[in-house]
XYZ file of C-alpha atoms in Angstrom:
423
model
C -0.061 -0.099 -0.156
C 3.226 2.542 1.152
C 5.081 1.781 -2.051
C 1.386 2.141 -4.336
C 0.516 5.811 -2.686
C 4.270 6.628 -3.579
C 4.605 5.684 -6.749
C 1.380 6.912 -8.124
C 1.983 9.995 -5.920
C 5.471 10.484 -8.001
C 3.652 9.975 -11.839
C 1.204 12.429 -11.014
C 3.287 14.415 -9.987
C 5.337 14.283 -12.783
C 2.409 14.402 -15.264
C 0.983 18.300 -13.728
C 4.294 19.110 -13.977
C 4.405 18.300 -17.715
C 0.835 19.942 -17.258
C 2.051 23.161 -15.743
C 5.237 23.627 -18.199
C 3.002 23.047 -21.081
C 0.324 25.783 -19.598
C 2.747 27.653 -19.041
C 5.037 27.679 -21.878
C 0.558 28.478 -24.014
C 0.327 31.703 -22.892
C 3.814 32.851 -23.191
C 4.036 31.584 -26.832
C 0.044 33.960 -26.965
C 0.877 36.815 -25.100
C 4.432 36.792 -27.598
C 1.900 36.889 -31.255
C -0.552 39.370 -28.765
C -3.129 36.467 -28.627
C -3.825 38.499 -25.463
C -4.841 42.002 -24.516
C -2.922 42.402 -22.047
C -3.720 45.683 -19.498
C -6.298 48.032 -21.020
C -8.797 48.133 -18.206
C -7.246 46.168 -16.510
C -5.871 42.431 -15.910
C -6.588 40.395 -18.731
C -8.511 37.744 -18.676
C -6.591 34.499 -19.440
C -8.922 31.912 -20.160
C -7.386 28.128 -19.288
C -7.920 24.497 -20.728
C -8.948 22.489 -17.319
C -10.585 18.431 -16.299
C -13.997 18.852 -15.466
C -13.322 17.148 -12.740
C -10.356 18.771 -11.047
C -12.375 22.520 -12.567
C -10.642 26.342 -11.571
C -8.186 24.042 -10.135
C -5.596 25.860 -12.474
C -4.303 29.387 -12.917
C -2.100 31.666 -14.334
C -0.364 34.849 -13.890
C 0.947 37.326 -16.429
C 3.194 40.176 -15.181
C 5.129 42.888 -16.300
C 7.732 44.404 -14.387
C 6.675 47.471 -15.155
C 3.144 47.781 -15.081
C 2.622 45.223 -12.669
C -0.503 42.440 -12.697
C -1.432 42.584 -16.652
C -3.148 38.831 -16.775
C -5.600 36.402 -14.462
C -7.848 33.463 -14.852
C -10.280 33.076 -12.326
C -9.442 31.537 -9.282
C -6.299 32.762 -9.574
C -4.336 34.632 -6.935
C -4.118 39.020 -6.992
C -0.991 38.747 -5.380
C 2.815 37.723 -7.284
C 2.818 34.248 -5.894
C 6.522 34.231 -6.193
C 9.885 36.734 -6.280
C 9.792 39.380 -9.902
C 13.843 37.178 -10.872
C 12.353 33.564 -9.415
C 11.462 30.610 -12.121
C 10.660 27.093 -11.710
C 9.102 24.709 -9.733
C 8.089 26.313 -6.650
C 5.462 25.658 -3.943
C 3.978 28.882 -2.338
C 0.567 29.078 0.203
C -1.594 32.068 -0.342
C -5.060 32.797 1.614
C -4.450 29.237 3.339
C -4.050 26.890 0.234
C -1.436 25.086 -0.759
C -0.128 25.363 -4.554
C 2.492 24.440 -6.376
C 3.521 26.560 -9.112
C 5.987 26.336 -12.518
C 7.262 30.398 -12.856
C 8.603 30.835 -16.685
C 11.051 34.443 -17.703
C 8.920 35.645 -20.923
C 11.592 38.766 -23.051
C 8.882 40.267 -24.788
C 6.596 40.516 -22.647
C 9.368 41.461 -20.716
C 7.778 39.963 -17.271
C 7.148 36.343 -16.244
C 4.459 34.094 -16.781
C 3.644 32.074 -13.405
C 1.097 28.942 -13.965
C -0.688 26.635 -10.804
C -2.617 24.670 -9.159
C -3.949 23.132 -6.336
C -2.084 20.140 -3.731
C -5.537 19.738 -1.995
C -6.477 19.009 -6.116
C -3.116 16.657 -6.933
C -3.840 14.575 -2.971
C -7.872 14.333 -4.557
C -6.276 12.752 -7.464
C -3.647 10.849 -5.800
C -6.399 9.767 -3.226
C -9.255 8.693 -6.617
C -6.920 7.063 -8.569
C -5.649 4.456 -5.588
C -9.409 4.080 -4.761
C -9.895 3.404 -7.997
C -7.335 0.529 -8.229
C -7.712 -0.409 -4.414
C -11.733 -1.468 -4.668
C -11.978 -3.492 -7.634
C -8.792 -5.524 -6.000
C -10.062 -5.981 -3.094
C -12.986 -7.809 -4.669
C -11.127 -9.635 -7.218
C -7.974 -10.832 -4.997
C -10.096 -13.484 -2.725
C -11.503 -14.324 -6.040
C -9.006 -15.575 -7.580
C -7.332 -16.615 -4.372
C -10.421 -19.251 -3.724
C -9.386 -20.132 -8.062
C -6.068 -20.535 -7.598
C -6.049 -22.257 -4.076
C -9.056 -24.771 -6.215
C -7.234 -25.591 -9.251
C -3.524 -26.386 -6.315
C -6.120 -28.448 -4.691
C -7.483 -29.721 -7.899
C -4.333 -30.438 -9.621
C -2.048 -31.649 -6.003
C -5.353 -34.175 -5.620
C -3.696 -37.247 -6.998
C -0.579 -36.415 -5.618
C -2.211 -36.291 -2.626
C -3.712 -39.647 -3.131
C -0.275 -41.346 -3.939
C 2.036 -39.686 -1.370
C -1.186 -41.631 1.247
C -1.077 -44.942 -0.634
C 2.667 -45.076 -0.325
C 2.102 -44.377 3.907
C -0.466 -47.023 4.533
C 1.812 -49.716 2.486
C 3.631 -51.702 4.709
C 7.741 -51.416 5.091
C 7.970 -54.961 3.892
C 5.542 -54.740 0.270
C 8.377 -54.468 -2.467
C 5.773 -54.522 -4.848
C 5.326 -52.677 -8.154
C 2.463 -49.509 -6.976
C -0.721 -50.764 -8.256
C -2.146 -48.718 -11.470
C 0.070 -46.370 -12.442
C -0.275 -46.634 -15.836
C -3.836 -44.760 -14.365
C -2.282 -42.197 -12.769
C -1.993 -39.110 -13.989
C 0.409 -38.017 -16.665
C 2.088 -35.515 -15.028
C 3.281 -38.098 -12.236
C 3.296 -41.633 -14.421
C 7.477 -40.140 -14.216
C 8.019 -40.681 -10.655
C 5.756 -44.333 -9.881
C 7.946 -45.313 -12.849
C 10.892 -44.768 -11.376
C 9.296 -45.451 -7.435
C 8.436 -49.170 -9.173
C 12.178 -49.428 -10.558
C 13.113 -48.410 -6.813
C 11.429 -50.956 -5.515
C 12.259 -53.569 -7.922
C 15.695 -53.275 -7.195
C 14.686 -53.030 -2.931
C 13.032 -56.382 -3.589
C 16.345 -57.617 -5.740
C 19.148 -56.685 -2.502
C 15.908 -57.940 -0.215
C 16.349 -61.539 -1.988
C 20.538 -61.417 -2.430
C 20.560 -61.357 1.072
C 17.994 -63.451 2.526
C 19.672 -65.858 -0.249
C 23.361 -64.828 1.685
C 22.282 -65.667 4.475
C 20.233 -68.517 4.185
C 23.844 -70.444 2.688
C 25.982 -68.444 5.216
C 23.923 -70.576 7.569
C 24.166 -73.504 6.485
C 27.727 -72.981 4.863
C 28.369 -72.312 8.822
C 26.404 -75.427 9.794
C 27.982 -77.894 8.359
C 32.129 -77.807 10.309
C 29.982 -76.395 13.575
C 27.504 -79.875 12.908
C 31.195 -82.120 12.244
C 32.580 -80.391 15.706
C 30.034 -81.728 17.632
C 30.430 -85.262 16.312
C 34.267 -85.238 16.021
C 34.234 -83.919 19.856
C 31.703 -86.666 20.537
C 33.026 -89.328 18.610
C 36.779 -88.295 20.716
C 35.675 -88.272 24.336
C 33.977 -91.971 23.496
C 36.660 -93.024 22.118
C 38.304 -96.560 22.764
C 41.445 -96.111 21.239
C 44.466 -93.213 20.536
C 44.213 -93.713 17.320
C 40.850 -92.985 17.257
C 40.861 -89.325 19.290
C 43.696 -88.505 17.876
C 41.470 -89.166 13.905
C 38.823 -87.560 16.055
C 41.133 -84.607 17.236
C 42.754 -84.036 13.529
C 39.359 -83.756 12.468
C 38.568 -81.019 14.892
C 41.472 -79.279 13.658
C 39.744 -79.279 9.909
C 36.951 -78.210 10.875
C 37.804 -75.322 13.001
C 40.369 -74.469 10.425
C 37.772 -74.148 7.974
C 34.842 -72.220 9.804
C 37.947 -69.723 10.694
C 38.638 -69.669 6.708
C 35.160 -69.142 6.617
C 34.712 -66.090 9.215
C 37.374 -64.090 7.876
C 36.216 -64.549 4.353
C 32.952 -63.375 5.613
C 34.434 -60.677 7.089
C 36.782 -60.098 4.433
C 33.630 -59.425 2.156
C 31.692 -56.473 5.081
C 34.907 -54.989 4.543
C 34.764 -54.896 0.716
C 31.242 -54.266 0.221
C 30.936 -51.441 2.915
C 34.828 -49.623 2.272
C 34.815 -46.406 0.008
C 38.099 -47.385 -1.974
C 40.742 -45.013 -1.213
C 43.966 -44.519 -3.204
C 47.273 -44.556 -2.593
C 50.628 -44.993 -3.762
C 51.263 -49.375 -3.041
C 54.295 -50.684 -3.790
C 53.326 -53.962 -5.250
C 56.766 -56.705 -4.154
C 56.506 -55.071 -1.236
C 52.173 -56.085 -0.456
C 52.412 -59.412 -2.104
C 55.827 -60.076 0.302
C 53.233 -59.644 3.226
C 50.914 -61.913 1.658
C 52.479 -64.437 0.749
C 53.944 -64.160 4.178
C 50.275 -64.388 5.938
C 50.081 -67.383 4.594
C 53.190 -69.220 4.682
C 51.630 -70.921 7.514
C 48.744 -72.426 5.023
C 51.642 -73.316 2.399
C 52.826 -75.272 4.805
C 50.453 -77.315 6.330
C 49.269 -77.930 2.353
C 52.644 -78.907 2.253
C 53.708 -76.306 -0.571
C 55.879 -73.948 -1.253
C 54.991 -70.189 -2.825
C 57.633 -68.106 -5.115
C 57.708 -64.565 -5.412
C 59.349 -63.377 -8.722
C 58.823 -59.623 -8.695
C 59.706 -57.211 -11.282
C 63.246 -55.417 -11.009
C 61.571 -51.459 -11.422
C 59.699 -51.701 -8.343
C 55.681 -50.935 -9.926
C 53.176 -48.981 -8.059
C 49.534 -48.190 -8.645
C 47.030 -46.149 -6.989
C 44.565 -48.234 -5.597
C 43.556 -49.085 -2.407
C 46.041 -51.685 -0.189
C 43.623 -53.080 1.689
C 40.984 -54.500 -0.979
C 43.938 -55.260 -3.808
C 45.862 -56.550 -1.166
C 41.817 -58.817 0.152
C 41.917 -59.919 -3.588
C 45.254 -60.945 -3.913
C 45.159 -63.290 -0.593
C 42.152 -64.818 -1.870
C 43.148 -65.571 -5.409
C 46.502 -67.009 -3.761
C 44.797 -68.383 -1.106
C 42.301 -70.620 -4.034
C 45.375 -71.393 -5.293
C 47.079 -73.215 -2.105
C 43.819 -74.532 -1.761
C 43.734 -76.345 -4.576
C 47.551 -77.333 -4.668
C 48.227 -80.995 -4.897
C 51.119 -81.846 -2.208
C 54.412 -80.714 -2.850
C 53.415 -78.505 -5.657
C 55.209 -74.844 -5.925
C 52.777 -71.499 -6.707
C 54.611 -69.034 -8.216
C 53.505 -65.583 -8.117
C 54.591 -63.050 -10.553
C 54.920 -58.934 -11.669
C 55.009 -57.904 -14.962
C 53.910 -54.695 -16.453
C 52.164 -55.055 -20.220
C 51.949 -51.394 -21.694
C 50.364 -48.837 -19.200
C 49.506 -52.052 -16.551
C 50.951 -54.096 -14.594
C 49.808 -58.180 -14.158
C 49.954 -60.353 -11.963
C 50.173 -63.982 -12.895
C 49.354 -67.384 -10.460
C 50.487 -69.822 -11.193
C 49.997 -73.114 -9.480
C 48.862 -76.657 -10.691
C 45.547 -77.195 -9.604
C 42.586 -78.555 -11.951
C 42.003 -75.440 -12.570
C 38.836 -73.432 -12.313
C 35.878 -74.929 -14.509
C 34.961 -71.758 -17.640
C 31.124 -71.534 -15.830
C 31.898 -71.204 -12.461
C 34.282 -68.259 -13.608
C 31.700 -66.778 -15.677
C 30.012 -67.053 -12.332
C 33.014 -65.130 -10.246
C 30.471 -62.113 -8.598
C 28.514 -64.351 -6.885
C 28.500 -66.126 -3.866
C 28.663 -69.429 -2.782
C 29.490 -70.705 -5.961
C 31.490 -73.754 -5.511
C 32.361 -76.328 -8.918
C 31.860 -79.636 -8.700
C 34.673 -81.301 -7.306
C 35.809 -78.220 -5.313
C 38.114 -78.425 -2.046
C 35.666 -79.383 0.273
C 36.854 -76.938 3.087
C 36.712 -73.526 0.568
C 33.463 -71.495 1.284
C 33.208 -70.297 -2.527
C 33.428 -66.808 -1.294
C 37.291 -65.860 -1.587
C 36.331 -66.092 -6.013
C 34.029 -63.326 -5.200
C 36.023 -61.430 -2.738
C 38.638 -61.135 -5.665
C 35.845 -60.210 -8.002
C 34.338 -57.573 -6.024
C 37.275 -55.763 -4.800
C 39.463 -55.891 -7.929
C 35.902 -54.268 -9.583
C 35.883 -50.979 -7.466
C 39.773 -50.827 -7.862
C 39.672 -50.656 -11.915
C 41.171 -53.920 -12.073
C 40.454 -57.314 -14.182
C 40.385 -60.819 -13.703
C 41.074 -63.881 -15.903
C 41.893 -67.299 -15.609
C 43.505 -69.830 -18.044
C 44.885 -74.285 -17.918
C 47.942 -74.266 -20.088
C 50.264 -76.767 -20.600
C 52.018 -75.934 -17.897
C 49.375 -75.343 -15.537
C 46.447 -73.157 -14.164
C 47.249 -68.693 -14.089
C 45.117 -67.009 -12.613
C 45.930 -63.220 -14.027
C 45.141 -59.977 -12.089
C 45.705 -56.974 -14.475
C 45.711 -53.476 -12.668
C 46.350 -49.903 -14.747
C 49.727 -48.778 -12.683
C 50.522 -45.156 -11.618
């Protein structure tokens, strides 16, 4: 409201001031052309054009520097409103009225022409303009607000129903949303995206349930063996039977320990944000082989490292890389026959580094190699102590490191190849 009043007043002042200038110049022009007779029987009567609504509000005075007042319009004060040498706009008060006047010097007349109007008229004009705008606005705005509210409510009604349906849906209900094709066109993309999300969540939950079931089954088998062998050892009739049962217990404990460790490795791979740092590959492999030395001794195999002479480095997460290499080498140890040698070599190939794990095991069947990313996948005739997690851990870790994994059976044995981008 304050802004409307100020802007309206400024605009009215600008327009009416322009009218005053125009009127003063018109009167001066008429005087110069002798179209107004001056000072014969007193001040000449000047007629100004005016708006009927604001009749008698604009007035005019013509003053000669030598003869005094020589012309005036109806309603103009008889007293001089501005000093004789004044020009331009002024606000003055005469006879209790506030006036706005504009004065110019007429050299042909040898005097000045003053044109003015009432500030009260200007205020009434501003008030009329504001009222002319305000009253329709007071009527139209509520109607417009009602129409807008109705249109928005009607337009958002399908979205509100959609939100209520989602709120009422149980958290375990991951089926597709009903009637997506019948939804309004505006929310079909949202409904479609939610359907896709629900489908992915259902698939993820399915994999989680499957993983838990497999893990429980794999854990149950060695624990059942432990219980059975412990019973046998307790009631063994002779030393040989007891020693055999204790050896079986040791094997079950090793299998359980390996599986628990692999489950922890898998959890680390799934949850870890890769942190790239410079890794010296020979040093990392020596550490991994050192960790597996005890297992290799128990399995009766030897571990040999053929390091690259230029100490190659990679920009990778050392934990993920060590988990991948450890599980691949451990698989080779488990698959190798007694007395075999496992050779791990590092070579460069263009912009990539190659880690080759050469063992003398039966090799990985092609159908198992194609399922390297799946958990608990084991081929026929696989090591009974294997859980089917080692290959999956290596695959997932290398995928995060932008590395690749491949297998090849050659004449000299089985080769597991890891390609890594060089630093």
